[in-house]
PDB file of C-alpha atoms in Angstrom:
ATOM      1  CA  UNK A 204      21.996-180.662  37.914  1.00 82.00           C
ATOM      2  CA  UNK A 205      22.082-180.151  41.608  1.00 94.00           C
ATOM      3  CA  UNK A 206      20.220-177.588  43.837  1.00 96.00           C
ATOM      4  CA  UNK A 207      21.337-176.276  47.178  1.00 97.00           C
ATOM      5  CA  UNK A 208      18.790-178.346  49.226  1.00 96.00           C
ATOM      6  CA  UNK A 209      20.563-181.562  47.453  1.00 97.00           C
ATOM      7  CA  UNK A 210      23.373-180.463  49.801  1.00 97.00           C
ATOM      8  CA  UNK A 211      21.761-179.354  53.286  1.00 96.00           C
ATOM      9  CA  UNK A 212      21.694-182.509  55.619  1.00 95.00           C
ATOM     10  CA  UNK A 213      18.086-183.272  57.578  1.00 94.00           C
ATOM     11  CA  UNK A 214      18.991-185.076  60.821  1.00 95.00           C
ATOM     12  CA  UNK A 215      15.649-186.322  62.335  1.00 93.00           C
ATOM     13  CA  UNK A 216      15.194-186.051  66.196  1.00 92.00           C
ATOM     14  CA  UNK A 217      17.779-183.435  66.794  1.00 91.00           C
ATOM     15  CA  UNK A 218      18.580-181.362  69.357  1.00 88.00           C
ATOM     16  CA  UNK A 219      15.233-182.947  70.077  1.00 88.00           C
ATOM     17  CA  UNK A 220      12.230-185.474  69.261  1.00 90.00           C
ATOM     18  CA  UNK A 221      10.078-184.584  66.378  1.00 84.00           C
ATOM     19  CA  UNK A 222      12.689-181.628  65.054  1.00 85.00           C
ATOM     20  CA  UNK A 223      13.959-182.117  61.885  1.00 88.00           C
ATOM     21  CA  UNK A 224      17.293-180.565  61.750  1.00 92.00           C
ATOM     22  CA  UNK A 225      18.324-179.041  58.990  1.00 94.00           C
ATOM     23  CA  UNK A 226      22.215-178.617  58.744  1.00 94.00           C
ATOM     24  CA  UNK A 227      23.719-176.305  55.997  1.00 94.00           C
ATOM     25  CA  UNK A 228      27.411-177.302  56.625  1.00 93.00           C
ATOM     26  CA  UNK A 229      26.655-179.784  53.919  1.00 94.00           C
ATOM     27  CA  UNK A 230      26.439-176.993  51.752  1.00 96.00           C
ATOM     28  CA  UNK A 231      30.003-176.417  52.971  1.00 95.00           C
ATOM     29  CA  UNK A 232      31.491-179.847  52.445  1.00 95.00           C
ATOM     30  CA  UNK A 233      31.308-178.937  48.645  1.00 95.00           C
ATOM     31  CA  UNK A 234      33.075-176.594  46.396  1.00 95.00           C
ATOM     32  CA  UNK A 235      29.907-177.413  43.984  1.00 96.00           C
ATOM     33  CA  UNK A 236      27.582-176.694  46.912  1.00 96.00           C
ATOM     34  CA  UNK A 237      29.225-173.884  48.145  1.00 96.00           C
ATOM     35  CA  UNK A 238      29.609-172.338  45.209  1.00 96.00           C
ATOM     36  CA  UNK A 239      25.983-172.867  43.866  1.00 97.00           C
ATOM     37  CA  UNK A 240      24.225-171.512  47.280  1.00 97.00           C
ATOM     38  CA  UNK A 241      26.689-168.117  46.488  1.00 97.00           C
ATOM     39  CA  UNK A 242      25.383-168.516  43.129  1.00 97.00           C
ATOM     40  CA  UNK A 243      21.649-168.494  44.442  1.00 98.00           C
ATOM     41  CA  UNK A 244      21.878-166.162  46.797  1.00 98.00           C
ATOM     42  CA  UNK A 245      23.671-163.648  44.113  1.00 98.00           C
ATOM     43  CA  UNK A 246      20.529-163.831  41.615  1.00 98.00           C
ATOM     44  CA  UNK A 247      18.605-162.914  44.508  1.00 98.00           C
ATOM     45  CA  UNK A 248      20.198-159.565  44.729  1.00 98.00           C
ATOM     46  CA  UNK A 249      19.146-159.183  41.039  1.00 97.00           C
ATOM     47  CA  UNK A 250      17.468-155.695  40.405  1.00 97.00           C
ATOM     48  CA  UNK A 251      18.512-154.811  43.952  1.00 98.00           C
ATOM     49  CA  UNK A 252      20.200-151.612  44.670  1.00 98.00           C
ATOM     50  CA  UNK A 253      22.515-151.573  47.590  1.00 98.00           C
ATOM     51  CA  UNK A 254      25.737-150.166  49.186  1.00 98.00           C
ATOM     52  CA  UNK A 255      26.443-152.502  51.713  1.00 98.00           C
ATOM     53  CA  UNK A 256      26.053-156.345  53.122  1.00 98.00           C
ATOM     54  CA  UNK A 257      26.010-157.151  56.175  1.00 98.00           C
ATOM     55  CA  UNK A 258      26.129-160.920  57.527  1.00 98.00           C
ATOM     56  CA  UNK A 259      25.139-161.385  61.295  1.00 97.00           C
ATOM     57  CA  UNK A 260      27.296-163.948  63.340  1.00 95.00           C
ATOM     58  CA  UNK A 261      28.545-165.853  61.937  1.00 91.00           C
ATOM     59  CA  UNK A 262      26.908-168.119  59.100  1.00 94.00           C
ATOM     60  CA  UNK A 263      26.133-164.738  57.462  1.00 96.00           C
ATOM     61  CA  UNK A 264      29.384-164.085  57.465  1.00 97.00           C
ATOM     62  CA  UNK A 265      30.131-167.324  55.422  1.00 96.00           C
ATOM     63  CA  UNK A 266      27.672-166.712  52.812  1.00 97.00           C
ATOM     64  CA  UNK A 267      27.767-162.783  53.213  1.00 98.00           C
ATOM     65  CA  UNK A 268      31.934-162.369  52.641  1.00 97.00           C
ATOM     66  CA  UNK A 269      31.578-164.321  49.126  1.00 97.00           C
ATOM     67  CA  UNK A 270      28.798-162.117  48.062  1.00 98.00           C
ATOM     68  CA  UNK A 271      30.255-158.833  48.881  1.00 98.00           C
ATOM     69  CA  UNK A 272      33.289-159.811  47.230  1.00 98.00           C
ATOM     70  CA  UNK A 273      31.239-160.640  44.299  1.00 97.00           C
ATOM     71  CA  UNK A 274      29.216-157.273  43.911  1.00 97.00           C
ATOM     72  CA  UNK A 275      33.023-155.179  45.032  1.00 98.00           C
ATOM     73  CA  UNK A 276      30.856-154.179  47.824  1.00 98.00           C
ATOM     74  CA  UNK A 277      32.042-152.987  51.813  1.00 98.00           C
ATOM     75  CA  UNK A 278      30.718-156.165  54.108  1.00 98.00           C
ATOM     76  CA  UNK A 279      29.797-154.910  57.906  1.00 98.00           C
ATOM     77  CA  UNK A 280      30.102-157.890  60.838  1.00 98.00           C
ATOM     78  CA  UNK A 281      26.892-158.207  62.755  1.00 98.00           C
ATOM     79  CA  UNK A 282      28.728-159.419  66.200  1.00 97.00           C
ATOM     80  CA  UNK A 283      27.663-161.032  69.682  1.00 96.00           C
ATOM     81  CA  UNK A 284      28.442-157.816  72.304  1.00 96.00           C
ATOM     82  CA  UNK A 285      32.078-157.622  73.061  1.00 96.00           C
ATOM     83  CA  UNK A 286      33.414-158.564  69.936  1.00 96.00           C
ATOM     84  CA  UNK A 287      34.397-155.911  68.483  1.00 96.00           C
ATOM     85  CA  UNK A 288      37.114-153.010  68.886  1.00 96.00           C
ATOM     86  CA  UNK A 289      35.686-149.996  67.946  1.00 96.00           C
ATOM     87  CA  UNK A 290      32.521-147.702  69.096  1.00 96.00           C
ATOM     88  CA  UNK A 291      29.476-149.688  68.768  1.00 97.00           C
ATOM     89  CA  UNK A 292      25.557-149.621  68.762  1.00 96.00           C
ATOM     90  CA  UNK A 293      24.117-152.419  70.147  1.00 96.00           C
ATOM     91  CA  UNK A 294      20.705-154.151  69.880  1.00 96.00           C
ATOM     92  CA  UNK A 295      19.271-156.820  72.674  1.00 96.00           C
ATOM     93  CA  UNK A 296      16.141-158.773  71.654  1.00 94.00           C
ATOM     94  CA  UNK A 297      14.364-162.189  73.324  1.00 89.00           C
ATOM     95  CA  UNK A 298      15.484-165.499  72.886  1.00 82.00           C
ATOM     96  CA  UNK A 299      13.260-168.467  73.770  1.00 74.00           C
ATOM     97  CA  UNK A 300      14.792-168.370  77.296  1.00 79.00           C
ATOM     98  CA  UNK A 301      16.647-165.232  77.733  1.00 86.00           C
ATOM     99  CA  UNK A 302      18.264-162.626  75.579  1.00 93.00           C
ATOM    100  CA  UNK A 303      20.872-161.474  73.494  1.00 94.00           C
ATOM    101  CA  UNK A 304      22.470-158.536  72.495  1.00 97.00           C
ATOM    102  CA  UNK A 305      24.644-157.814  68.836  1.00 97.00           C
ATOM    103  CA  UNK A 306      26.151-155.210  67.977  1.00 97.00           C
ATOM    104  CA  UNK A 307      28.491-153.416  65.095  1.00 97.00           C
ATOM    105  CA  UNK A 308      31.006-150.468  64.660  1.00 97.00           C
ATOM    106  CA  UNK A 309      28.915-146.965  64.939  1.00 94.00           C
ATOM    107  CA  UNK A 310      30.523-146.124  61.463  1.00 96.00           C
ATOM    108  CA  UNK A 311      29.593-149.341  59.529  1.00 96.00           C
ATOM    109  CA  UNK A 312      26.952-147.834  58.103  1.00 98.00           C
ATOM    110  CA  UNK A 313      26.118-144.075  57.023  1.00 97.00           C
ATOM    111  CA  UNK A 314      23.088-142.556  57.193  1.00 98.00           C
ATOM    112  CA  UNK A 315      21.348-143.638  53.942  1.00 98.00           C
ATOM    113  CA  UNK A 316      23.300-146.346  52.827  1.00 98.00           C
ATOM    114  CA  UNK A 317      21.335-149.155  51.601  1.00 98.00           C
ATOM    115  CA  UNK A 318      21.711-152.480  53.325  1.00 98.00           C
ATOM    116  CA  UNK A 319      21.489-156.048  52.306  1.00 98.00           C
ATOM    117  CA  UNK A 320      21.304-158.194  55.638  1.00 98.00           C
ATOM    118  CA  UNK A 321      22.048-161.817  54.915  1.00 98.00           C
ATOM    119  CA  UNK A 322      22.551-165.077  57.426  1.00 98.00           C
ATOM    120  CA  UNK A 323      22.189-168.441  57.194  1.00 97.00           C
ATOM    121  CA  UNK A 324      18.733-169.698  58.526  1.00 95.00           C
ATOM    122  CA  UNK A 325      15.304-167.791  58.810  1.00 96.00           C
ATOM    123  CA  UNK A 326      13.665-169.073  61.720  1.00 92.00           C
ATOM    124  CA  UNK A 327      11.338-167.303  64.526  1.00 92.00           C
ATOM    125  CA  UNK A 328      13.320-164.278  62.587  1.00 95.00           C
ATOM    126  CA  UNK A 329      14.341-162.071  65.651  1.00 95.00           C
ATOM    127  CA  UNK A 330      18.090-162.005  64.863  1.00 95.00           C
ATOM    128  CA  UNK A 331      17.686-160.512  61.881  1.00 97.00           C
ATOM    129  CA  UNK A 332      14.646-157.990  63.440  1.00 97.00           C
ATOM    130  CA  UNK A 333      17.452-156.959  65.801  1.00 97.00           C
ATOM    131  CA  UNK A 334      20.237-156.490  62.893  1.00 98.00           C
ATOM    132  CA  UNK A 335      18.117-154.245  60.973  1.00 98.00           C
ATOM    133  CA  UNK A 336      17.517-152.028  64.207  1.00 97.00           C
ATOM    134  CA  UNK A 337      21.149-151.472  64.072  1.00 96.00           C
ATOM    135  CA  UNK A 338      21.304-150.397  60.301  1.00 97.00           C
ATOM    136  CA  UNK A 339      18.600-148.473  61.029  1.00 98.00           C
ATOM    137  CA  UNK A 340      19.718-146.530  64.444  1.00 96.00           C
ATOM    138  CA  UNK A 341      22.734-145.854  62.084  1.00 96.00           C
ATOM    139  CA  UNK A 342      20.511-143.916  59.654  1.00 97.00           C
ATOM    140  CA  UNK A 343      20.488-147.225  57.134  1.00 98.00           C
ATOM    141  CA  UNK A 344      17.941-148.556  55.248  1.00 98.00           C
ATOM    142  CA  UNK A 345      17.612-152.166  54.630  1.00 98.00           C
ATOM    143  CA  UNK A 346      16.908-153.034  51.419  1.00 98.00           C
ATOM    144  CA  UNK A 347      16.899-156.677  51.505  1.00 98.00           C
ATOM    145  CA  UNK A 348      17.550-159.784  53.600  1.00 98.00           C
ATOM    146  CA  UNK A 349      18.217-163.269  52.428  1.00 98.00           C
ATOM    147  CA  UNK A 350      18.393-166.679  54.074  1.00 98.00           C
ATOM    148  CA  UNK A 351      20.025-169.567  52.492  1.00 98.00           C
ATOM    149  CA  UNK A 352      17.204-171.669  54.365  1.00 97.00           C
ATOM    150  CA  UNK A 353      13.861-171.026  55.961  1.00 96.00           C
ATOM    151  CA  UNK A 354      11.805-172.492  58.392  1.00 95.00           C
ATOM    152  CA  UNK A 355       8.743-171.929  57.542  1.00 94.00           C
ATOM    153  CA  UNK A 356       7.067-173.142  60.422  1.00 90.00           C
ATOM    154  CA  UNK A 357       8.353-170.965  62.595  1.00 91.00           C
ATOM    155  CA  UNK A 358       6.641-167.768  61.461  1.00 93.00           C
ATOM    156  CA  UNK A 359       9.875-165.449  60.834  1.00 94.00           C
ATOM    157  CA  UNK A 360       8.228-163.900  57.399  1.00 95.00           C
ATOM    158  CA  UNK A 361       5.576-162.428  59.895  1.00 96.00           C
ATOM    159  CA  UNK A 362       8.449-160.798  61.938  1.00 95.00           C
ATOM    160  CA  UNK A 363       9.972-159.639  59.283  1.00 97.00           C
ATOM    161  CA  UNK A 364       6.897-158.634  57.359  1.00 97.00           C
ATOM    162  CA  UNK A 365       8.164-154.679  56.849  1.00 97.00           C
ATOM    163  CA  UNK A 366      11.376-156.251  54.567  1.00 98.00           C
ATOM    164  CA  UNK A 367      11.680-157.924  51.677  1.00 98.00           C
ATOM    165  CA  UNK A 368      12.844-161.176  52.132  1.00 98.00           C
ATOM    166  CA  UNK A 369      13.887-164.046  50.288  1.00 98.00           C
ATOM    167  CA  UNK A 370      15.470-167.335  50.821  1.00 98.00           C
ATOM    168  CA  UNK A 371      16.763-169.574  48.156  1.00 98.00           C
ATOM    169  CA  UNK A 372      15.347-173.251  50.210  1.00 98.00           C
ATOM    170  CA  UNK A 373      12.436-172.997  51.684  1.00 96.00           C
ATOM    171  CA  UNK A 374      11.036-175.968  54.497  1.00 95.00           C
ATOM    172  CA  UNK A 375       7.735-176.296  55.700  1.00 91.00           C
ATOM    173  CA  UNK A 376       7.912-177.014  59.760  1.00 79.00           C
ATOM    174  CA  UNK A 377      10.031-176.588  62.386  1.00 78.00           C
TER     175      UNK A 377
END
């Protein structure tokens, strides 16, 4: 029988030298792999209580959608700024070389709902610091994040270290 990492692609030497890419549209080129990482990433949520997922843009909207569906729970858009319609809170962090800011509608989330935060990749882990800063200026708790993959090189647990995290592939490196 398969696992998920049977279907993530490793392209050595991209975007650069020495990186070994690790590209989870594989996952996506299969009904068998697609289903299977929603499958993972489900049991994960085992023994979890929650109201809400919420994927950040936008892999965690591919795997988040399927798993809200799943659980008949709401799903809440984590967006780049300016995509969305409605009243927002927004959160800026640092990127490598810059910033960024998300955002998501002021009512997504209610003051004590409980919050699963899910997107694709867990790498230096500040998207996902800056998503649960939004649940949380909306009076959320999060409850849980999950990664389909993680970088383990790149230190994001120790970002993240106040959450409980999980991912269902786990590489060692950048």
């Amino acid at each position: 029988m398969k696992k998920v990492e049977d279907y993530i692609i490793t392209i050595p030497d991209f975007p650069e030298k020495g990186v070994m890419f690790r590209d989870v549209t594989g996952v996506l080129d299969s009904g068998e792999g697609l289903q299977l990482s929603i499958d993972e990433l489900y049991k994960l949520l085992s023994g979890v209580e929650y109201d809400v997922i919420a994927g950040v843009e936008s892999r965690g909207f591919i795997f988040g959608m399927p798993l809200a569906y799943k659980a008949a729970k709401p799903f809440v858009p984590v967006r780049k700024k300016g995509k969305l319609p409605r009243e927002t809170v927004e959160e800026t962090y640092n990127l490598e070389y810059g910033t960024a800011t998300i955002e998501i509608h002021k009512d997504s989330i209610r003051p004590g709902q409980r919050v699963v935060l899910i997107d694709d990749l867990m790498a230096t882990g500040g998207t996902m610091e800056a998503a649960a800063h939004l649940i949380e200026r909306c009076g959320g708790v999060v409850v849980k994040m999950l990664f389909l993959l993680e970088l383990e090189g790149l230190n994001g647990r120790q970002k993240l270290s106040k959450y409980d995290v999980s991912s269902v592939v786990s590489y060692p490196g950048k």
